[in-house]
Short mmCIF file of C-alpha atoms in Angstrom, two decimals:
data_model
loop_
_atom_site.label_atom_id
_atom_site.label_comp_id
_atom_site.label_asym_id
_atom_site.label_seq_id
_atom_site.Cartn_x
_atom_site.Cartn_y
_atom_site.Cartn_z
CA UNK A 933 -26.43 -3.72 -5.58
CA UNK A 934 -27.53 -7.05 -4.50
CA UNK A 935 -24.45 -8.92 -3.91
CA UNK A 936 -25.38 -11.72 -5.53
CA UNK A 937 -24.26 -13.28 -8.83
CA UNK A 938 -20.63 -12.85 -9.97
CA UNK A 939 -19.13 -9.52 -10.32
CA UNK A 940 -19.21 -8.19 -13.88
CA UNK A 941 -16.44 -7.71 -15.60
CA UNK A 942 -15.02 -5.36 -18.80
CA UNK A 943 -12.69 -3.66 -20.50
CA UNK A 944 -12.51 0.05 -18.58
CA UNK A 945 -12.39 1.87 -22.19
CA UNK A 946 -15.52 0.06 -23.68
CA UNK A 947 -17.33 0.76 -20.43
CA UNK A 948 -16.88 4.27 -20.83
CA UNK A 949 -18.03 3.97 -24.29
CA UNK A 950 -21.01 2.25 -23.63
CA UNK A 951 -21.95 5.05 -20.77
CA UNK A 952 -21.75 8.01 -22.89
CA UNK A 953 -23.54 5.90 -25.54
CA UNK A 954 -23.03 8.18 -28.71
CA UNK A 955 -23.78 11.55 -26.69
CA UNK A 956 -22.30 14.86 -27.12
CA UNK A 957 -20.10 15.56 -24.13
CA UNK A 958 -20.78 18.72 -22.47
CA UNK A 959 -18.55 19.17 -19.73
CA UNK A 960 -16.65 16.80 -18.20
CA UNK A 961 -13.75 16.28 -15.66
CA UNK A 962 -11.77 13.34 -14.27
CA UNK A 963 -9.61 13.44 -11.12
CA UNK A 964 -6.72 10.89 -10.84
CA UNK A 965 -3.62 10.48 -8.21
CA UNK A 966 -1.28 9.43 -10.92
CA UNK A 967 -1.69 11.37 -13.88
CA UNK A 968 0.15 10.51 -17.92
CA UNK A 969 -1.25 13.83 -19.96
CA UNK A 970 -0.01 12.33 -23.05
CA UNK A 971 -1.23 8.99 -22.16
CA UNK A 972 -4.84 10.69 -21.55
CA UNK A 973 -4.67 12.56 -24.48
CA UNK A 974 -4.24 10.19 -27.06
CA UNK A 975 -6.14 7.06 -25.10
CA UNK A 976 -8.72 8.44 -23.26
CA UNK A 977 -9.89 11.46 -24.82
CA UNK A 978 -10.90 10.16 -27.93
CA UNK A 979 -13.52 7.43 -25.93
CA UNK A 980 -15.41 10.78 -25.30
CA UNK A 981 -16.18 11.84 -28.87
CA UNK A 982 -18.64 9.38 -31.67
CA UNK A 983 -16.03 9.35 -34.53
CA UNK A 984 -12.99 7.41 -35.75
CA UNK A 985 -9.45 9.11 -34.58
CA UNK A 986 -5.98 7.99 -36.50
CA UNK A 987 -3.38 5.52 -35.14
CA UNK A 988 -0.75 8.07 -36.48
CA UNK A 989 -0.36 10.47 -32.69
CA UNK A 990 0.76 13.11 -34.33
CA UNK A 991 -2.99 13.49 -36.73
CA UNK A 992 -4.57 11.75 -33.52
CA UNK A 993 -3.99 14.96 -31.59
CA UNK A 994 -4.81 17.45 -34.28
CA UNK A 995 -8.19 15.50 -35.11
CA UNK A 996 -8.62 15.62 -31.27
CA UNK A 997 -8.00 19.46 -30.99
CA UNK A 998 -10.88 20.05 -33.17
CA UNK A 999 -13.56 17.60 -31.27
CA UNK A 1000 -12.45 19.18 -28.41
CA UNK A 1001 -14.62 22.00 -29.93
CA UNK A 1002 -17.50 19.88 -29.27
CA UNK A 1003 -16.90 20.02 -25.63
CA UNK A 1004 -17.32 23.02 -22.86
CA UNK A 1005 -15.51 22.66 -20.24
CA UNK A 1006 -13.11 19.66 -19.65
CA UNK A 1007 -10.53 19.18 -16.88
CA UNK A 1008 -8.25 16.69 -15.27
CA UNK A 1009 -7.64 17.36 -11.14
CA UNK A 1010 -3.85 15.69 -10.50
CA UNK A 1011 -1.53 14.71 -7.65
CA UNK A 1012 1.11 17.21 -7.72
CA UNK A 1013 3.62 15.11 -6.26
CA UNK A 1014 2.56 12.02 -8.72
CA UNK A 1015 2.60 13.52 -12.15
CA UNK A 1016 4.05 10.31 -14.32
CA UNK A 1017 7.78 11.62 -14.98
CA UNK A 1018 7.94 8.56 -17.71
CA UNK A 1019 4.79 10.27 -19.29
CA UNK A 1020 4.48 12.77 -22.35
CA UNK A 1021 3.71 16.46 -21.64
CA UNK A 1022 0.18 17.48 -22.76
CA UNK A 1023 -0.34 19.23 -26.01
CA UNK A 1024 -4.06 19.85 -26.15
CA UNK A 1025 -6.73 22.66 -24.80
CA UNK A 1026 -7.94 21.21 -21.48
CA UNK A 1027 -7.56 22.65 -18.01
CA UNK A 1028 -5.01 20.26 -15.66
CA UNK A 1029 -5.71 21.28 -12.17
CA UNK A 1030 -2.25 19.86 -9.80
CA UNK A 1031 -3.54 19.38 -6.44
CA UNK A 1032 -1.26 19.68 -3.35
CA UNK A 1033 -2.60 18.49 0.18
CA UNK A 1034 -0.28 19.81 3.26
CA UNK A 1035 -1.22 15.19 5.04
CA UNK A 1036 -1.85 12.75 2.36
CA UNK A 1037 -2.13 12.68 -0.87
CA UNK A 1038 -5.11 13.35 -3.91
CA UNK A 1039 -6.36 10.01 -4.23
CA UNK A 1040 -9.92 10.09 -5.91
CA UNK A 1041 -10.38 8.56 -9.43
CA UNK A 1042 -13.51 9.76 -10.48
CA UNK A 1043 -15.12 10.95 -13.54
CA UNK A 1044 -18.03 13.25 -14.36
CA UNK A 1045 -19.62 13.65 -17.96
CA UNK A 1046 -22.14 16.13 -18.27
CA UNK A 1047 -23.95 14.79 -21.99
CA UNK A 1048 -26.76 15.63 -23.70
CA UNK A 1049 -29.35 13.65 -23.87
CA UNK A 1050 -30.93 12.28 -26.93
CA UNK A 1051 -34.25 14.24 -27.66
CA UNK A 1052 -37.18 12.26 -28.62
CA UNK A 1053 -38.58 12.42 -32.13
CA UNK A 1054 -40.39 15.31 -32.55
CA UNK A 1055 -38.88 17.44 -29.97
CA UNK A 1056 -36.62 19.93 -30.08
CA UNK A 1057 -35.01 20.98 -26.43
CA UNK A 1058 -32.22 18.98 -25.54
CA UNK A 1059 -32.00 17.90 -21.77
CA UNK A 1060 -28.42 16.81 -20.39
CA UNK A 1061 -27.74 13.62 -18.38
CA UNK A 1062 -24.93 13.29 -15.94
CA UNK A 1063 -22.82 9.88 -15.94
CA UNK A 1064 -20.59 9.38 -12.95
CA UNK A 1065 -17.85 6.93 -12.54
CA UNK A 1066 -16.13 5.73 -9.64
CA UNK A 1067 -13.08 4.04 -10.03
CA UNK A 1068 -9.59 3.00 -8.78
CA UNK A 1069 -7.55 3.76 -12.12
CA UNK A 1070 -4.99 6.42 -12.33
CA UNK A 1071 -4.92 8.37 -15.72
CA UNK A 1072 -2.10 6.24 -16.62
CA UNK A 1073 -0.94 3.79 -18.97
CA UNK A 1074 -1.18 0.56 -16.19
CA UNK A 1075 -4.03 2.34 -14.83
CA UNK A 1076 -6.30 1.92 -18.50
CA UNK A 1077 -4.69 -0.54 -19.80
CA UNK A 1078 -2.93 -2.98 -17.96
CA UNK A 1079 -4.13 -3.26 -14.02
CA UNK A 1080 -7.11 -5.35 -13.11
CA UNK A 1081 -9.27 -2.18 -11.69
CA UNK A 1082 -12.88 -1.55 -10.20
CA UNK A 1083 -15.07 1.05 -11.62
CA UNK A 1084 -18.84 1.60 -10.92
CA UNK A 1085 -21.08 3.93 -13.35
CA UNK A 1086 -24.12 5.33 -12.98
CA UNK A 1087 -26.13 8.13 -14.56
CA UNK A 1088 -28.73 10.92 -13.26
CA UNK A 1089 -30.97 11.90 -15.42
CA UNK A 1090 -32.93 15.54 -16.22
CA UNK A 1091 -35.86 15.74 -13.69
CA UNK A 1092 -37.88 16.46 -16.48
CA UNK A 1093 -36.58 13.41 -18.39
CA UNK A 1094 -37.02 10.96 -15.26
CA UNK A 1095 -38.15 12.36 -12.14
CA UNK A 1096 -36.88 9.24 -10.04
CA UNK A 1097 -34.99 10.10 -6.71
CA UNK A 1098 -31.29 9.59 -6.59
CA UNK A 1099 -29.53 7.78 -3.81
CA UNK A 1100 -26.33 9.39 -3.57
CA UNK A 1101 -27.03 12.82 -5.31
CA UNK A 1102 -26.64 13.83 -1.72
CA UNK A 1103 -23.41 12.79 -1.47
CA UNK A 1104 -22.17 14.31 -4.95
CA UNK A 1105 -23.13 17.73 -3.47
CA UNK A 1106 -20.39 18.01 -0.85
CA UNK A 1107 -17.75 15.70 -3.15
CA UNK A 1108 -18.06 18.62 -5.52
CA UNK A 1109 -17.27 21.44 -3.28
CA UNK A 1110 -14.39 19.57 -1.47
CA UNK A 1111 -13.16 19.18 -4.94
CA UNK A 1112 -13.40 23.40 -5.42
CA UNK A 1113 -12.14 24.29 -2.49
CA UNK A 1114 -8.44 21.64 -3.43
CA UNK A 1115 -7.05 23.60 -5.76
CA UNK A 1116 -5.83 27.41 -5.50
CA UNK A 1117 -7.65 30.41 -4.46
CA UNK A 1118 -10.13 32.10 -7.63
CA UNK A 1119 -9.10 29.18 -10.07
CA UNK A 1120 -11.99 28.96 -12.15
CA UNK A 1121 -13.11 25.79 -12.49
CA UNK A 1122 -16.47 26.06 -15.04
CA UNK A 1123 -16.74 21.99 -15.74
CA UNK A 1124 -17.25 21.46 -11.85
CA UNK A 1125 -19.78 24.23 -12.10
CA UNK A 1126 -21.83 23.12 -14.91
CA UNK A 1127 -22.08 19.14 -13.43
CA UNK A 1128 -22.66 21.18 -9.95
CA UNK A 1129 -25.69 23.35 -11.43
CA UNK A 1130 -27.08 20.23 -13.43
CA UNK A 1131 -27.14 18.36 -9.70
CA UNK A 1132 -28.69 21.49 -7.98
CA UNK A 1133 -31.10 22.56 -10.31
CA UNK A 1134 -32.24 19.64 -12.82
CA UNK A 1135 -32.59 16.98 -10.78
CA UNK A 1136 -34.71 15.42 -8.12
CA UNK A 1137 -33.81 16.94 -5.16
CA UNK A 1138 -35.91 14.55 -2.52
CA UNK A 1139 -33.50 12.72 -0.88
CA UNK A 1140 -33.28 8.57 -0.45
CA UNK A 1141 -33.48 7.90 3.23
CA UNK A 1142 -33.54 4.24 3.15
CA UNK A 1143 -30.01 2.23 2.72
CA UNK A 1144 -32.15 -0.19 0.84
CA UNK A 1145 -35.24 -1.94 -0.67
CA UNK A 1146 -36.65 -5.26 -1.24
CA UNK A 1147 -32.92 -6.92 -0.91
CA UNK A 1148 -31.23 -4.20 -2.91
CA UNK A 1149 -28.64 -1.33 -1.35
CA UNK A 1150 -28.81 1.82 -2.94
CA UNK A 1151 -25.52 3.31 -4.77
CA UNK A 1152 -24.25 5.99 -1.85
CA UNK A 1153 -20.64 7.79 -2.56
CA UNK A 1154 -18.69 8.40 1.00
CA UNK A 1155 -16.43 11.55 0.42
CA UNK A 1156 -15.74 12.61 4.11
CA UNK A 1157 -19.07 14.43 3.99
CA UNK A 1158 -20.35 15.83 7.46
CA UNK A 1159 -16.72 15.34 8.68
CA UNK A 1160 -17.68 11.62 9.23
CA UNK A 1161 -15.38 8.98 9.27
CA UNK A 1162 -16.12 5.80 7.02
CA UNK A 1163 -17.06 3.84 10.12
CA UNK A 1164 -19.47 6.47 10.97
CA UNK A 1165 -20.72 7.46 8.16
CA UNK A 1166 -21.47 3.44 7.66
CA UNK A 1167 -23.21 3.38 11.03
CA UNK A 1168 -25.44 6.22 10.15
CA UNK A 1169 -26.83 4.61 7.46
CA UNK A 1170 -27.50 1.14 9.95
CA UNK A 1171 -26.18 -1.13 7.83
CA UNK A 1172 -24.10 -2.53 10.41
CA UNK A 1173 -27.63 -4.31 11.57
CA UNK A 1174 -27.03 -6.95 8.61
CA UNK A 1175 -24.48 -9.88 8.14
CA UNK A 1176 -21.44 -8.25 6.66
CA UNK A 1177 -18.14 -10.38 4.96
CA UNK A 1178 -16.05 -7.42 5.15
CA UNK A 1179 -12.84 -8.24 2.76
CA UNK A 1180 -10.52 -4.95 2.78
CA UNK A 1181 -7.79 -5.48 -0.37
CA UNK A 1182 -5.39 -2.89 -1.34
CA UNK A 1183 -1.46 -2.92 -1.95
CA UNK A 1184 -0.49 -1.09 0.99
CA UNK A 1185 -1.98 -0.27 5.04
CA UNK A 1186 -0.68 2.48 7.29
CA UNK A 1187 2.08 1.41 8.70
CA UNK A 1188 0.47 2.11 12.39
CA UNK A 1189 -1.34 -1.97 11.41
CA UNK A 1190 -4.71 -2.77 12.32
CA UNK A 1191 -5.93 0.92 13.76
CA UNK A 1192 -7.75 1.76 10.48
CA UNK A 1193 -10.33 -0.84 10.03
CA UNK A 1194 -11.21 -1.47 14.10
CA UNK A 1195 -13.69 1.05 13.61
CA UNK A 1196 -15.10 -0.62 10.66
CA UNK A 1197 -15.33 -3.57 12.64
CA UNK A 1198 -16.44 -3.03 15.68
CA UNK A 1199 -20.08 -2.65 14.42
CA UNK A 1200 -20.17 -6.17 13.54
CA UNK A 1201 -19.02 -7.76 16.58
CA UNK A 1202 -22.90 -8.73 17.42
CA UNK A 1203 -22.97 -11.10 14.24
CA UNK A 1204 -22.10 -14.86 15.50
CA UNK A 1205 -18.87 -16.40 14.39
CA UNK A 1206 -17.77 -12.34 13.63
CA UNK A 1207 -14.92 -12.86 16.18
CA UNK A 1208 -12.98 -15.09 14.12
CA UNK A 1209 -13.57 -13.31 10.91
CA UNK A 1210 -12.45 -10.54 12.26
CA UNK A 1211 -8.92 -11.90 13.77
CA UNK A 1212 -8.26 -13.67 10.49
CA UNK A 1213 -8.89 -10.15 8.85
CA UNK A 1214 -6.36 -8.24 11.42
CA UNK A 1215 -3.94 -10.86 11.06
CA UNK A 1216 -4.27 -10.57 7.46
CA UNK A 1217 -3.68 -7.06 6.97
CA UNK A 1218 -1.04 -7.26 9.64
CA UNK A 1219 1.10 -9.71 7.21
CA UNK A 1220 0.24 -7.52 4.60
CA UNK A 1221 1.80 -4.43 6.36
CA UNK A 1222 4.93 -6.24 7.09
#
C-alpha cells in the first residue's frame, strides 16, 4: 500500500462477499481468539455459498447443512480458554480445532478460502484461487457485527492463471505450519493441507525481495517466522531507512509499559524530530496501561 488517500472503509460481511465473488468454495478455514459457533454458523457461513438462506435459524441451518456439501474441507482454529459461554453450541459438519498455548493466548484472525476459479469460455479445467484475509475480528457477534475492525484481503492466483510473483507467499508458508503444529498430535487437518499444497505447488514460487516499488510497499504477513521478533523482522526488510509515523492502538499493553515497542522504535531514532514522537508515543501507551 501507498499510504496515501483515506483508508477504505466497509461492511466486514460484504467484503467477504465481494472476495469470493460468486466462487465455489473449496476449502476453507478461519482462526479466531474468541469464537460464537452458533453465531458463525448462521452469520458467517452462509457469506461463503452464491444462494439465498432463510431468516427462520432453524431452515437456515438445514439449508446450510446441504451447501456445506459444496465445500471440502472447512474448519474454525479457537482459543480454548475464550470459547463465547453466551454463544450457541454448533450444530453443523465442520471441524472446530480448540487451541491451547502453555504463555499467551491464540490470537490470529485470519481466513483462508481456497475457490475455484471461473474458467474462461471455452475451457474446461478449472484452476483454484486462494483469497486470504487478515483481520482483527473474533468469530463473534461484536466481532462481525458491531466493533469497528481492520481486515486486509488479498488473493493468489493459479500460476497458470497469472504467473505474477507474490510478496508474502513466503510468509504464508511458515504461518501454515505454525498453525499444524497448534493443535494436538495426528489431528488431521485436510483444509490447511489443500490451501498449503495450492501455495507449494500452483503458484509462483520466486520470491519478492524488494519491500517496495515505485512508492508502493508490498503486502508481507509477519507470523514469528525465522524466530524473528517484529522489530527484527521489520529491520530485515530496511524499512526502518524511511520516515515512519508509527501509531500503535489496541485496548490493552503488557502490563511491564513501554518494553514492547522500544524495539520498534529504536530503528527510527535517526529520523529528525523522531525523539519527540517517540516520548509522546511512550507516554501514551504508558497512560493507556494505567
Amino acid at each position: 500500500m501507498s499510504g496515501q488517500g483515506p483508508i477504505p472503509t466497509a461492511v466486514l460481511s460484504q467484503r467477504l462477499v465481494e472476495a469470493i465473488g460468486g466462487r465455489r468454495v473449496r476449502s476453507a478455514f478461519f482462526t479466531t481468539f474468541s469464537f460464537d459457533p452458533g453465531f458463525f454458523e448462521l452469520h458467517i457461513l452462509p457469506l461463503l455459498f452464491d444462494q439465498s438462506f432463510s431468516q427462520v435459524d432453524k431452515v437456515r441451518r438445514i439449508q446450510l447443512e446441504d451447501a456445506l456439501r459444496q465445500v471440502d474441507h472447512l474448519a474454525v482454529y479457537f482459543d480454548r480458554s475464550a470459547l463465547a459461554q453466551e454463544g450457541e453450541p454448533a450444530q453443523l459438519d465442520f471441524r472446530r480445532l480448540d487451541v491451547g498455548r502453555k504463555t499467551g493466548a491464540f490470537h490470529p484472525k485470519i481466513v483462508m478460502l481456497l475457490v475455484d476459479e471461473l474458467p474462461e469460455d471455452g475451457e474446461s479445467e478449472v484452476y483454484q484461487a486462494l483469497i486470504v484475509g487478515i483481520l482483527s475480528a473474533n468469530l463473534t457477534r461484536s466481532g462481525w457485527w458491531e466493533n469497528v475492525e481492520c481486515a486486509h484481503f488479498e488473493e493468489i492466483k493459479d500460476w497458470e492463471i497469472d504467473g505474477k510473483r507474490c510478496s508474502f507467499r513466503q510468509d504464508l508458508l511458515p504461518l501454515l505450519q505454525q498453525l499444524k503444529r497448534s493443535t494436538g498430535p495426528g489431528e488431521e487437518q485436510p483444509a490447511l493441507d489443500d490451501i498449503s499444497a495450492f501455495l507449494k505447488h500452483r503458484t509462483n514460487r520466486a520470491a519478492v525481495r524488494q519491500a517496495s516499488s515505485q512508492g508502493k510497499f508490498f503486502t508481507r504477513v509477519f507470523c514469528g517466522q525465522q524466530s524473528l521478533t517484529l522489530s527484527d523482522w521489520l529491520a530485515a526488510l530496511r524499512i526502518d531507512r524511511k520516515e515512519w509515523n508509527l501509531e500503535n492502538i489496541s485496548p490493552c499493553f503488557d502490563p511491564t509499559g513501554e518494553g514492547r515497542l522500544r524495539p520498534l522504535l529504536a530503528p527510527l531514532a535517526h529520523v529528525p524530530g523522531h525523539e519527540r514522537r517517540q516520548g509522546q508515543c511512550l507516554l501514551r501507551q504508558s497512560a493507556l496501561a494505567g
